[in-house]
Amino acid sequence: MRKRVLALFLALLSAAAGAQIVDLTQSEIYVRSGFKTTWIRNLPLLGDSAWLVVQPERGKRTLVLPELNVPGMPKDAVKSLFPMPSKDFTILIPFEADLRLLNLTDPGLYIAHVGEAWALYLNGTLIRNELRGDPAGPFMQRSLRGVIIPLDKRLINRGKNILAFHINGDPGDTRTGMKLPGPYMIDSYRTLSARSRETIDLMLIGIYMFFALYHLLLYVLHRESRGYLYFGGAALLLSIYLTSRTRAITDLIINTDIVVHVEYLVLFLMIPMFVAFLETVLNGKLSLGGKILSAVFVAVGVAGQFVHRHHVLDVWYVLAIAAVLYLLVFILPRALIRDVRALAVRVTGPNRFVRAARWARDFALRSDVGKMLVGSAVMAAAVLGDVFLNNAGSTLSLSKYAFFLFLLGAAFVLASQFTSTYANLELLTAGLERTVQERTAALAKSAEDRSRLNVDIAGANRNLRTAMDAAKRDMSIAVSVQRGFFPAKAPAVKGWDLSFVFEPAAGVSGDFYDFYERDGELRGVMVGDVSGHGIASGLITLLARNVFFRRVSSRSKEALGALLAEANRELVRELSSVDNYLTCAYLRMAGDRVEYVNAAHTDVLFRKAGSGKVQALTSKDGQDFKAPPLGREGLEVNVKALAFSMLPGDALLLYTDCLTEGRNARGVEYGEERLMEALGRADDENAESILASIMIDYRNFTAGARRTDDLTAVVIRKV
């Protein structure tokens, strides 16, 4: 029997709403990353891995793109906390057009929700474009609810048709796609418009706004009645929230991101305002717990303006439950006990059944707690009814009407309290004056304490500013001293063309470099990197340069491996009291002959003249020319230099690891492979043009990301 009644009820709802001609939630949906107009004229081939197929689920299917496993979607995008760069998506929804649809004089499409920015095509023809803004930059957000779009009958084919959406949105935002479960359908435009009229909603919003302004005016006239303020504020916030969810507001405010910011902020402000109202009405004032709860709501609401909204909504659910528990545990019991005791004394009757009936009547109609509980019960029943109807596929909403009744009841409670408040006003005056005096004295003392604290803070700030200025001067001197030790420009030498770039990340650098030349001839080139950052690493670069300069100048005929070993022994002695070490790559030149040793440094890259082929310098016979890091006790250096010849046009690139480990805004490293490609296609007119080409490619790749390491690069070209 109950099943028959339920079926009849749902049938009446469907009949009242009108039978839709095409239910798009019954169609398979095809989704992929990116957008091209060539994709939207035909359905993808079976098994095409670039497309995700979403199966039909009548009346309940959402299409939240961050929650779908769309190929090309960033991993765990829906879990990202902060907004991500917008991305394009293509959604194809096929449907069959039968004679009922073709015979319609005014076909229309109803979309429950679509966002963030979008355009709609029917069989390849653009019929609605909400991609507004600069095509080169992010589009203006147009996340809309309840969209009704007229369809041109001439574009509808009998049989198979394709609706295609070009979606542009944040891949981590649940508003990207179609967030609501439905309805998504095609029917008569007049029928859809009639079903989607917002007349009642706008009337309710106007009534709530009237309630808000009326009670705020009462608060202005009676400042002692905070209940008017909280009730008026709650009604005002509710009217703003409901307005932000109407189609009318999105016609007035084009950028719906503004509307969503307001909607979510108001959502967080509305709950503490209602809690403050209920606590003030039932217990006379807002307690410390209510203030703390309100502060948490406000703080999270403001912070939530900078993160993804669905995470904010999850937090709101938790805080809303906490607010309900706060009311049930800390607010209602005390007021309930007070009203129950008062009624128990006043209610009389011939027997206990009559007394119980009269008590229940007076509790529901006369006590503030009873009125609020009855109103809350009506609201709870309406919310449960909405959940039931929503699961049954109906869009009917009962809660908005029940909430209107709840507001009427709350207004009645305020009105009934006004008389008793006014009667007790004289009795409270004396106590109020005393309280004001006490609080004034406390504020005066607090102001004095704050003044004294401000003086102390100002003195501390002056001392801190002086120390910071001194540290800034010291750092400037240290930077000047370090730069004075390193060559300011590459030397002009016979047979070689040199160019370099030296860019400390901040202040003193942990990189070092040097050119060794005598009588106009190039004898060698050194590039090194000291571990760590800051002043200590910068001082070690000066020590290392001095050690290598003395060795290279006095022992130019000594084997390069032995020279490196002696330099390491001296560095071990000098660095025994610190944890730093250093890496380096050293080249020694004699005519067109080059010797090369490497101490745990990045590989030197070699570019062949003419072909542009690039490779890292390696030994063909397994010769060990690579040493461990220098300056660490216990690591012996025993290597033999790698020797090779260079022809005119050949080029070498020495660099520190910042060049390959630099990252772009997405956290991807530049890498040795990309560096080799940049060197291979660089303009080889001279060493400066080669280095300039590499640095342009590197800076374009890392644009928008902060560099945290020192960068040094040297190009050596044989002429």
XYZ file of C-alpha atoms in Angstrom:
719
model
C 0.000 0.000 0.000
C 2.784 2.446 0.927
C 4.600 1.714 -2.357
C 1.438 2.519 -4.328
C 0.970 5.808 -2.475
C 4.633 6.712 -3.116
C 4.336 5.857 -6.816
C 1.153 7.946 -7.116
C 2.846 10.864 -5.326
C 5.871 10.806 -7.644
C 3.601 10.471 -10.685
C 1.693 13.583 -9.622
C 4.981 15.461 -9.180
C 6.120 14.424 -12.658
C 2.769 15.378 -14.189
C 2.872 18.752 -12.468
C 6.384 19.382 -13.726
C 5.646 18.249 -17.298
C 7.179 15.318 -19.179
C 10.547 16.183 -20.684
C 11.166 15.196 -24.311
C 14.917 14.433 -24.001
C 16.534 13.536 -20.678
C 20.263 14.091 -21.217
C 21.129 12.248 -17.999
C 20.202 9.040 -19.845
C 22.888 9.596 -22.509
C 26.487 8.468 -22.463
C 28.829 11.439 -22.063
C 32.289 11.693 -23.607
C 34.924 13.846 -21.891
C 38.515 14.712 -22.761
C 41.136 17.316 -21.963
C 41.670 20.187 -24.409
C 39.334 21.499 -27.096
C 39.283 21.512 -30.883
C 36.300 22.188 -33.119
C 37.204 19.075 -35.127
C 36.380 16.916 -32.086
C 32.779 18.078 -31.693
C 31.180 17.004 -34.978
C 31.387 13.253 -34.423
C 31.569 10.913 -31.456
C 35.032 9.469 -30.716
C 35.959 6.015 -31.982
C 35.381 3.083 -29.667
C 38.420 2.504 -27.494
C 39.948 5.975 -28.034
C 42.047 6.365 -24.866
C 41.965 10.166 -25.029
C 38.254 10.127 -24.135
C 36.528 9.164 -20.894
C 33.045 7.670 -21.265
C 30.596 8.485 -18.426
C 27.681 6.072 -18.251
C 24.070 7.293 -17.839
C 22.447 7.560 -14.417
C 19.038 9.106 -14.757
C 18.412 12.209 -12.709
C 21.416 11.663 -10.429
C 24.515 12.041 -12.568
C 26.906 14.903 -11.944
C 29.839 15.752 -14.178
C 32.378 17.311 -11.836
C 35.495 17.160 -14.004
C 38.086 17.258 -11.151
C 36.446 14.119 -9.683
C 36.594 12.186 -12.983
C 39.593 10.270 -14.243
C 39.867 12.397 -17.387
C 43.033 11.634 -19.408
C 45.450 14.538 -19.107
C 43.891 15.815 -15.878
C 46.538 16.809 -13.262
C 46.914 14.048 -10.667
C 44.827 14.569 -7.509
C 43.627 17.929 -8.859
C 40.469 17.795 -6.741
C 42.636 17.543 -3.606
C 44.570 20.729 -4.410
C 43.983 23.435 -1.835
C 44.735 26.513 -3.912
C 43.447 27.571 -7.358
C 45.252 26.106 -10.383
C 45.750 27.502 -13.918
C 42.646 27.091 -16.078
C 42.463 24.163 -18.491
C 40.258 23.392 -21.507
C 37.944 20.360 -21.667
C 35.559 18.961 -24.266
C 32.231 17.327 -23.311
C 30.094 15.548 -25.898
C 26.469 14.597 -25.108
C 24.730 12.664 -27.892
C 20.926 12.549 -28.040
C 18.229 11.246 -30.349
C 15.723 13.671 -31.872
C 12.377 12.029 -32.574
C 9.230 13.526 -34.095
C 8.093 14.940 -30.747
C 11.212 17.082 -30.558
C 11.230 17.980 -34.256
C 7.595 19.086 -34.030
C 8.286 21.531 -31.215
C 7.972 25.153 -32.328
C 10.300 26.407 -29.581
C 12.820 23.731 -28.536
C 14.999 24.702 -25.598
C 17.791 23.255 -23.490
C 17.806 23.323 -19.671
C 21.146 22.998 -17.869
C 21.048 22.689 -14.079
C 24.649 23.909 -13.789
C 27.676 24.519 -16.013
C 30.983 26.285 -15.328
C 33.436 27.855 -14.926
C 33.655 29.430 -18.431
C 32.017 27.638 -21.329
C 30.657 27.620 -24.852
C 27.930 25.354 -26.273
C 27.758 23.833 -29.755
C 24.901 21.943 -31.402
C 26.069 19.631 -34.191
C 29.212 21.754 -34.580
C 27.469 25.171 -34.592
C 28.109 27.618 -31.742
C 24.807 28.495 -30.035
C 25.961 30.069 -26.736
C 29.350 31.574 -25.882
C 30.200 32.331 -22.258
C 33.977 32.383 -22.862
C 34.386 36.046 -22.046
C 37.646 37.895 -21.600
C 41.088 37.837 -23.158
C 41.592 34.548 -25.108
C 45.313 34.724 -24.290
C 44.639 34.853 -20.559
C 42.131 33.320 -18.179
C 38.503 33.690 -19.205
C 35.994 35.449 -16.977
C 34.146 32.909 -14.838
C 30.535 32.252 -15.898
C 29.448 29.430 -13.581
C 25.649 29.416 -14.023
C 22.684 27.541 -12.570
C 19.367 26.898 -14.291
C 20.474 27.987 -17.777
C 17.747 27.896 -20.450
C 18.986 28.139 -24.042
C 16.682 28.334 -27.088
C 17.619 25.835 -29.822
C 17.414 26.563 -33.532
C 15.211 23.860 -35.094
C 17.254 24.055 -38.268
C 20.310 22.733 -36.431
C 18.511 19.643 -35.064
C 18.765 16.488 -37.172
C 16.301 13.668 -37.028
C 18.054 10.847 -35.218
C 21.569 11.338 -33.829
C 22.646 14.812 -32.627
C 25.586 16.011 -30.532
C 25.655 18.737 -27.880
C 29.275 19.794 -27.299
C 30.584 21.906 -24.440
C 33.898 23.735 -24.516
C 34.690 24.018 -20.792
C 37.470 26.259 -19.476
C 38.103 26.112 -15.761
C 40.308 25.324 -12.803
C 41.009 21.548 -12.946
C 40.897 21.447 -9.151
C 37.580 23.335 -8.709
C 34.381 21.266 -8.488
C 32.503 24.009 -10.344
C 34.395 23.021 -13.488
C 31.885 20.906 -15.376
C 28.289 20.184 -14.383
C 28.114 20.073 -10.591
C 24.404 19.541 -9.989
C 22.768 16.124 -10.591
C 20.070 17.566 -12.813
C 17.877 18.161 -14.566
C 19.640 18.374 -17.961
C 16.976 18.135 -20.636
C 15.494 19.367 -23.903
C 11.843 20.448 -23.999
C 9.653 23.325 -25.055
C 11.320 26.636 -24.218
C 8.052 27.964 -22.799
C 7.659 24.855 -20.627
C 11.223 25.142 -19.335
C 10.783 28.847 -18.615
C 7.529 28.217 -16.755
C 9.149 25.500 -14.615
C 12.156 27.681 -13.832
C 10.512 30.945 -12.888
C 12.074 32.577 -9.849
C 9.031 34.673 -8.937
C 8.412 32.977 -5.577
C 12.110 32.940 -4.729
C 12.441 36.661 -5.477
C 9.306 37.364 -3.413
C 10.796 35.455 -0.466
C 14.062 37.340 -0.880
C 12.121 40.619 -0.780
C 10.295 39.512 2.367
C 13.569 38.490 4.051
C 15.089 41.831 3.086
C 12.079 43.637 4.594
C 12.443 41.595 7.801
C 16.138 42.461 7.894
C 15.729 46.212 7.412
C 12.794 46.393 9.831
C 14.639 44.662 12.679
C 17.879 46.542 12.029
C 15.871 49.764 12.317
C 14.410 48.494 15.592
C 17.943 47.842 16.819
C 18.958 51.408 15.922
C 16.038 52.673 18.008
C 16.610 50.160 20.853
C 20.329 49.475 21.072
C 19.897 47.411 24.216
C 18.011 44.697 22.287
C 20.819 42.830 20.535
C 18.349 40.209 19.340
C 17.072 42.697 16.738
C 20.621 43.182 15.450
C 21.359 39.466 15.162
C 17.966 38.620 13.684
C 18.147 41.501 11.190
C 21.710 40.569 10.285
C 20.771 36.904 9.829
C 17.789 37.768 7.622
C 19.919 40.200 5.586
C 22.645 37.598 5.070
C 20.031 35.001 4.130
C 18.527 37.323 1.510
C 22.008 38.018 0.090
C 22.796 34.286 0.013
C 19.535 33.418 -1.770
C 20.074 36.305 -4.199
C 23.557 34.996 -5.052
C 21.977 31.687 -6.110
C 19.435 33.200 -8.522
C 19.772 33.505 -12.270
C 18.839 37.177 -12.061
C 22.061 38.111 -10.245
C 24.235 36.409 -12.870
C 22.538 38.555 -15.510
C 23.534 41.686 -13.566
C 27.032 40.616 -12.497
C 28.850 39.069 -15.443
C 31.851 37.728 -13.506
C 30.279 34.970 -11.402
C 33.495 34.536 -9.423
C 32.466 37.719 -7.549
C 29.052 36.190 -6.847
C 30.605 32.942 -5.592
C 32.991 34.818 -3.279
C 30.026 36.650 -1.767
C 27.932 33.458 -1.581
C 30.537 31.495 0.372
C 31.463 34.389 2.661
C 27.792 34.986 3.517
C 27.346 31.250 4.091
C 29.981 31.416 6.833
C 28.626 34.628 8.353
C 24.986 33.490 8.404
C 25.381 30.560 10.858
C 27.080 32.544 13.678
C 24.488 35.293 13.219
C 21.650 32.791 13.746
C 23.488 31.225 16.704
C 23.955 34.669 18.241
C 20.255 35.402 17.711
C 19.075 32.141 19.307
C 21.461 32.452 22.247
C 20.505 36.081 22.834
C 16.772 35.329 22.639
C 16.896 32.228 24.849
C 19.554 33.209 27.389
C 19.678 36.993 27.161
C 23.241 37.473 25.861
C 25.966 36.048 23.662
C 28.355 33.937 25.737
C 32.115 33.564 25.316
C 31.557 30.224 23.595
C 29.231 31.872 21.069
C 31.788 34.597 20.412
C 34.557 32.048 19.876
C 32.329 30.030 17.528
C 31.466 33.198 15.590
C 35.133 34.205 15.362
C 36.035 30.769 13.970
C 33.288 31.009 11.342
C 34.409 34.498 10.300
C 38.110 33.571 10.191
C 37.507 30.433 8.114
C 35.086 32.303 5.845
C 37.673 34.992 5.109
C 40.506 32.470 4.655
C 38.267 30.390 2.414
C 38.223 33.181 -0.184
C 41.718 32.109 -1.246
C 41.292 28.321 -1.596
C 39.092 25.930 -3.551
C 35.428 26.279 -2.601
C 34.654 22.567 -2.136
C 37.273 22.339 0.612
C 35.700 25.404 2.212
C 32.275 23.762 2.010
C 33.611 20.628 3.744
C 34.861 22.808 6.594
C 31.483 24.592 6.679
C 29.656 21.279 7.181
C 31.904 20.467 10.144
C 31.464 23.927 11.668
C 27.690 23.818 11.093
C 27.495 20.508 12.980
C 29.599 22.066 15.743
C 27.177 25.019 15.877
C 24.168 22.692 16.156
C 25.875 20.704 18.926
C 26.739 23.953 20.688
C 23.060 24.955 20.638
C 21.841 21.526 21.739
C 24.410 21.081 24.528
C 25.073 24.578 25.883
C 22.153 26.836 24.915
C 18.866 24.941 24.734
C 19.175 22.833 27.954
C 19.548 25.843 30.257
C 16.639 27.701 28.658
C 14.586 24.499 28.532
C 15.037 23.805 32.245
C 14.126 27.400 33.097
C 10.909 27.365 31.026
C 9.895 23.876 32.202
C 10.192 24.911 35.854
C 8.269 28.146 35.290
C 5.430 26.359 33.482
C 5.276 23.578 36.078
C 4.465 26.179 38.737
C 1.829 28.028 36.694
C -0.026 25.111 35.030
C -2.966 23.672 37.005
C -5.657 21.089 36.279
C -7.950 18.464 37.782
C -5.594 15.578 36.957
C -2.140 14.934 35.618
C -3.299 14.228 32.051
C -5.016 17.622 31.801
C -2.004 19.308 33.388
C 0.325 17.549 30.908
C -1.839 18.649 27.948
C -1.968 22.246 29.175
C 1.769 22.232 29.865
C 2.495 20.968 26.323
C 0.191 23.665 24.873
C 1.780 26.473 26.892
C 5.286 25.168 26.195
C 4.728 25.132 22.417
C 2.837 28.438 22.199
C 4.091 30.619 25.058
C 7.663 29.691 25.963
C 10.521 30.930 23.790
C 12.241 27.548 23.826
C 9.023 25.781 22.808
C 8.455 28.124 19.880
C 12.027 27.670 18.694
C 11.860 23.885 19.059
C 8.596 23.733 17.096
C 10.061 25.947 14.391
C 13.255 23.864 14.303
C 11.197 20.649 14.057
C 9.285 22.081 11.086
C 12.584 23.075 9.475
C 14.097 19.622 10.079
C 11.034 17.906 8.587
C 11.235 20.165 5.519
C 14.935 19.424 5.039
C 14.287 15.673 5.307
C 11.451 16.076 2.812
C 13.798 17.844 0.386
C 16.319 15.013 0.704
C 13.580 12.457 -0.007
C 12.233 14.396 -3.009
C 15.731 15.008 -4.363
C 16.524 11.290 -4.225
C 13.223 10.647 -6.015
C 14.306 12.993 -8.851
C 12.077 15.964 -7.931
C 13.309 19.572 -7.812
C 10.547 20.719 -5.441
C 11.940 22.547 -2.389
C 10.049 22.599 0.902
C 12.743 24.044 3.152
C 12.636 27.562 1.718
C 8.937 27.834 2.617
C 9.458 26.231 6.029
C 12.281 28.633 6.733
C 9.932 31.499 5.988
C 7.612 30.167 8.705
C 10.602 29.788 11.024
C 11.514 33.442 10.490
C 7.935 34.479 11.221
C 8.056 32.535 14.477
C 11.409 34.073 15.400
C 10.056 37.541 14.705
C 7.087 36.764 16.940
C 9.465 35.704 19.732
C 11.311 39.014 19.414
C 8.078 40.952 19.485
C 6.877 39.125 22.607
C 10.179 39.788 24.343
C 10.064 43.489 23.582
C 7.378 44.164 26.213
C 9.179 42.311 29.006
C 12.483 43.899 28.002
C 10.981 47.365 28.181
C 9.392 46.606 31.580
C 12.715 45.515 33.040
C 14.674 48.382 31.517
C 14.432 50.621 34.582
C 15.629 47.848 36.862
C 18.619 47.243 34.653
C 19.631 50.905 34.397
C 21.445 51.082 37.722
C 23.368 47.883 37.089
C 24.143 48.988 33.576
C 25.664 52.270 34.758
C 27.844 50.434 37.234
C 28.937 47.990 34.549
C 29.739 50.853 32.189
C 31.896 52.530 34.833
C 33.761 49.308 35.550
C 34.338 48.644 31.888
C 35.400 52.238 31.305
C 37.975 51.931 34.082
C 39.180 48.632 32.633
C 39.429 50.176 29.169
C 41.338 53.147 30.555
C 43.801 50.824 32.292
C 44.031 48.730 29.139
C 44.697 51.869 27.075
C 47.470 52.870 29.482
C 49.003 49.403 29.250
C 48.760 49.511 25.469
C 50.461 52.909 25.359
C 53.328 51.636 27.483
C 53.583 48.512 25.337
C 53.582 50.627 22.165
C 56.534 52.625 23.486
C 58.446 49.406 24.173
C 57.591 48.013 20.753
C 58.674 51.241 19.044
C 62.061 51.060 20.808
C 62.500 47.420 19.847
C 61.607 48.265 16.242
C 64.238 51.016 16.135
C 66.881 48.633 17.453
C 65.837 45.960 14.982
C 65.898 48.442 12.084
C 69.409 49.581 13.098
C 70.620 45.970 13.237
C 69.037 45.199 9.880
C 70.647 48.269 8.277
C 74.043 47.227 9.636
C 73.571 43.676 8.362
C 72.537 45.047 4.949
C 75.697 47.192 4.797
C 77.859 44.237 5.817
C 76.248 42.058 3.147
C 76.789 44.773 0.513
C 80.469 44.979 1.473
C 80.804 41.177 1.351
C 79.221 41.065 -2.124
C 81.567 43.816 -3.381
C 84.619 42.043 -1.925
C 83.682 38.713 -3.497
C 83.000 40.236 -6.923
C 86.345 42.028 -6.704
C 88.142 38.651 -6.516
C 86.414 37.214 -9.595
C 87.034 38.395 -13.188
C 84.583 41.132 -14.153
C 84.752 40.139 -17.838
C 86.171 37.307 -19.884
C 89.782 37.877 -21.047
C 90.578 38.384 -24.737
C 92.964 35.560 -25.667
C 94.395 34.116 -28.876
C 92.589 31.142 -30.398
C 89.636 31.189 -27.991
C 86.373 33.091 -27.592
C 85.014 33.257 -24.030
C 81.730 34.354 -22.439
C 80.249 33.814 -19.003
C 77.294 34.637 -16.761
C 77.498 34.875 -12.961
C 74.187 35.442 -11.114
C 74.082 34.957 -7.325
C 70.638 34.078 -6.004
C 70.929 36.679 -3.241
C 73.925 38.461 -1.796
C 77.129 36.437 -1.519
C 77.438 33.512 -3.949
C 78.583 29.936 -3.322
C 79.709 29.608 -6.978
C 83.186 30.579 -8.198
C 84.972 30.739 -11.540
C 88.347 31.837 -12.928
C 90.235 32.210 -16.208
C 93.965 31.438 -16.249
C 95.880 33.231 -19.006
C 99.483 34.230 -19.588
C 100.966 36.428 -22.330
C 97.606 36.642 -24.082
C 97.148 32.864 -24.231
C 94.470 30.893 -22.406
C 95.967 28.393 -19.925
C 92.805 27.154 -18.224
C 89.215 27.678 -17.032
C 87.725 26.748 -13.656
C 84.058 26.616 -12.505
C 83.170 25.472 -8.979
C 80.334 25.270 -6.460
C 80.628 25.309 -2.641
C 77.967 23.440 -0.680
C 75.498 25.467 1.340
C 74.505 29.120 1.036
C 75.322 32.406 2.691
C 78.417 34.161 3.978
C 80.272 30.942 4.918
C 79.992 29.501 1.404
C 81.022 32.854 -0.090
C 84.195 32.981 2.032
C 85.121 29.445 1.000
C 84.844 30.451 -2.693
C 87.581 33.048 -2.115
C 89.742 30.450 -0.353
C 89.207 27.901 -3.139
C 90.000 30.419 -5.891
C 93.225 31.373 -4.135
C 94.262 27.715 -3.665
C 93.696 26.871 -7.342
C 95.269 30.119 -8.588
C 98.511 29.424 -6.712
C 98.629 25.813 -7.898
C 97.893 26.670 -11.537
C 100.354 29.595 -11.578
C 103.294 27.732 -9.993
C 102.842 24.191 -11.383
C 101.647 24.596 -14.928
C 103.690 21.556 -16.106
C 102.475 19.188 -13.387
C 99.970 16.453 -14.254
C 96.437 17.760 -13.879
C 95.366 14.871 -11.628
C 98.279 15.486 -9.263
C 97.530 19.217 -9.205
C 93.919 18.471 -8.222
C 95.081 16.063 -5.479
C 97.425 18.686 -3.978
C 94.678 21.314 -4.065
C 92.361 18.862 -2.286
C 94.885 18.195 0.494
C 95.216 21.907 1.164
C 91.429 22.365 1.118
C 91.020 19.456 3.586
C 93.346 21.240 6.009
C 91.614 24.605 5.557
C 88.062 23.233 5.816
C 88.583 20.753 8.655
C 86.499 22.849 11.074
C 83.474 23.284 8.797
C 81.020 20.949 7.075
C 81.285 22.516 3.630
C 82.827 20.886 0.574
C 83.153 21.961 -3.024
C 82.857 20.581 -6.543
C 84.608 21.868 -9.638
C 85.355 21.307 -13.299
C 88.834 22.374 -14.519
C 90.091 22.645 -18.102
C 93.737 23.259 -19.025
C 94.538 24.475 -22.551
C 97.693 24.235 -24.643
C 97.032 25.286 -28.223
C 94.127 23.227 -29.474
C 94.840 20.552 -26.864
C 92.566 20.416 -23.773
C 92.931 18.455 -20.523
C 89.905 17.993 -18.278
C 89.316 16.824 -14.684
C 86.042 16.879 -12.735
C 85.514 16.764 -8.961
C 81.870 15.671 -8.484
C 80.741 18.620 -10.630
C 78.194 18.780 -13.427
C 79.477 17.336 -16.715
C 81.118 19.677 -19.220
C 79.126 19.686 -22.462
C 80.861 19.603 -25.865
C 79.284 20.965 -29.070
C 80.736 19.854 -32.398
C 81.262 22.546 -35.023
C 79.027 22.359 -38.066
C 76.715 19.525 -36.976
C 75.723 21.120 -33.689
C 75.854 17.683 -32.038
C 76.109 17.954 -28.231
C 77.429 15.405 -25.752
C 78.855 15.286 -22.258
C 82.644 14.824 -22.085
C 83.271 11.184 -21.215
C 86.156 8.729 -21.490
C 85.907 6.111 -24.213
C 88.363 3.700 -22.531
C 86.984 4.002 -18.994
C 89.717 6.386 -17.883
C 88.923 7.773 -14.428
C 89.034 11.558 -14.732
C 86.310 12.204 -12.124
C 87.172 12.775 -8.469
C 84.977 12.940 -5.347
C 84.054 16.318 -3.790
C 87.046 18.329 -2.560
C 87.731 19.412 1.016
C 86.350 16.288 2.751
C 88.754 14.262 4.851
C 88.907 10.586 3.943
C 88.071 11.042 0.228
C 91.292 10.520 -1.756
C 91.715 12.164 -5.154
C 93.515 9.962 -7.676
C 92.502 10.732 -11.235
C 94.084 11.126 -14.644
C 93.076 14.016 -16.870
C 90.929 13.382 -19.942
C 92.743 14.842 -22.977
C 91.183 15.804 -26.319
C 91.600 18.271 -29.169
C 89.247 21.024 -30.349
C 88.711 22.303 -33.884
C 87.632 25.813 -34.857
C 83.911 26.242 -34.133
C 83.879 23.566 -31.387
C 82.451 24.829 -28.106
C 82.423 23.775 -24.435
C 79.863 24.663 -21.733
C 80.825 24.654 -18.030
C 78.037 25.391 -15.537
C 76.828 24.930 -11.972
C 73.855 22.717 -11.082
C 71.383 25.629 -10.851
C 71.194 25.611 -14.656
C 69.834 22.044 -14.828
C 67.969 22.019 -11.507
C 66.052 25.250 -12.147
C 62.284 24.636 -12.055
C 59.314 26.241 -13.760
C 56.076 27.325 -12.090
C 54.789 23.713 -12.168
C 57.906 22.392 -10.400
C 59.436 20.695 -13.482
C 63.257 20.776 -13.719
C 64.995 22.340 -16.713
C 67.245 19.254 -16.871
C 70.430 18.267 -18.699
C 68.525 16.984 -21.745
C 66.800 20.325 -22.319
C 70.119 22.122 -21.727
C 71.826 19.971 -24.373
C 69.016 20.729 -26.813
C 69.376 24.464 -26.152
C 73.157 24.272 -26.684
C 72.680 22.303 -29.904
C 70.349 24.863 -31.499
C 72.134 27.952 -30.107
C 73.403 30.665 -32.457
C 77.107 29.721 -32.917
C 78.330 33.072 -34.239
C 80.458 33.497 -31.121
C 80.633 32.417 -27.489
C 78.424 35.294 -26.351
C 75.627 34.381 -28.807
C 75.792 30.714 -27.746
C 75.475 31.626 -24.055
C 72.758 34.202 -24.752
C 70.668 31.589 -26.633
C 70.971 29.140 -23.738
C 70.030 31.724 -21.106
C 67.007 32.933 -23.117
C 65.696 29.343 -23.300
C 66.382 28.813 -19.583
C 64.655 32.034 -18.509
C 61.628 31.382 -20.724
C 61.283 27.922 -19.130
C 61.617 29.136 -15.515
C 59.515 32.302 -15.922
C 57.220 32.816 -12.958
C 59.300 30.630 -10.588
C 61.644 31.908 -7.904
C 65.303 30.921 -8.283
C 66.901 29.859 -4.982
C 70.420 28.836 -6.099
C 73.428 30.636 -7.584
C 73.947 30.321 -11.342
C 77.268 30.319 -13.191
C 77.881 29.300 -16.799
C 80.932 29.653 -19.084
C 81.070 29.068 -22.860
C 84.489 28.387 -24.477
C 84.612 28.442 -28.286
C 87.656 27.549 -30.404
C 88.388 30.068 -33.156
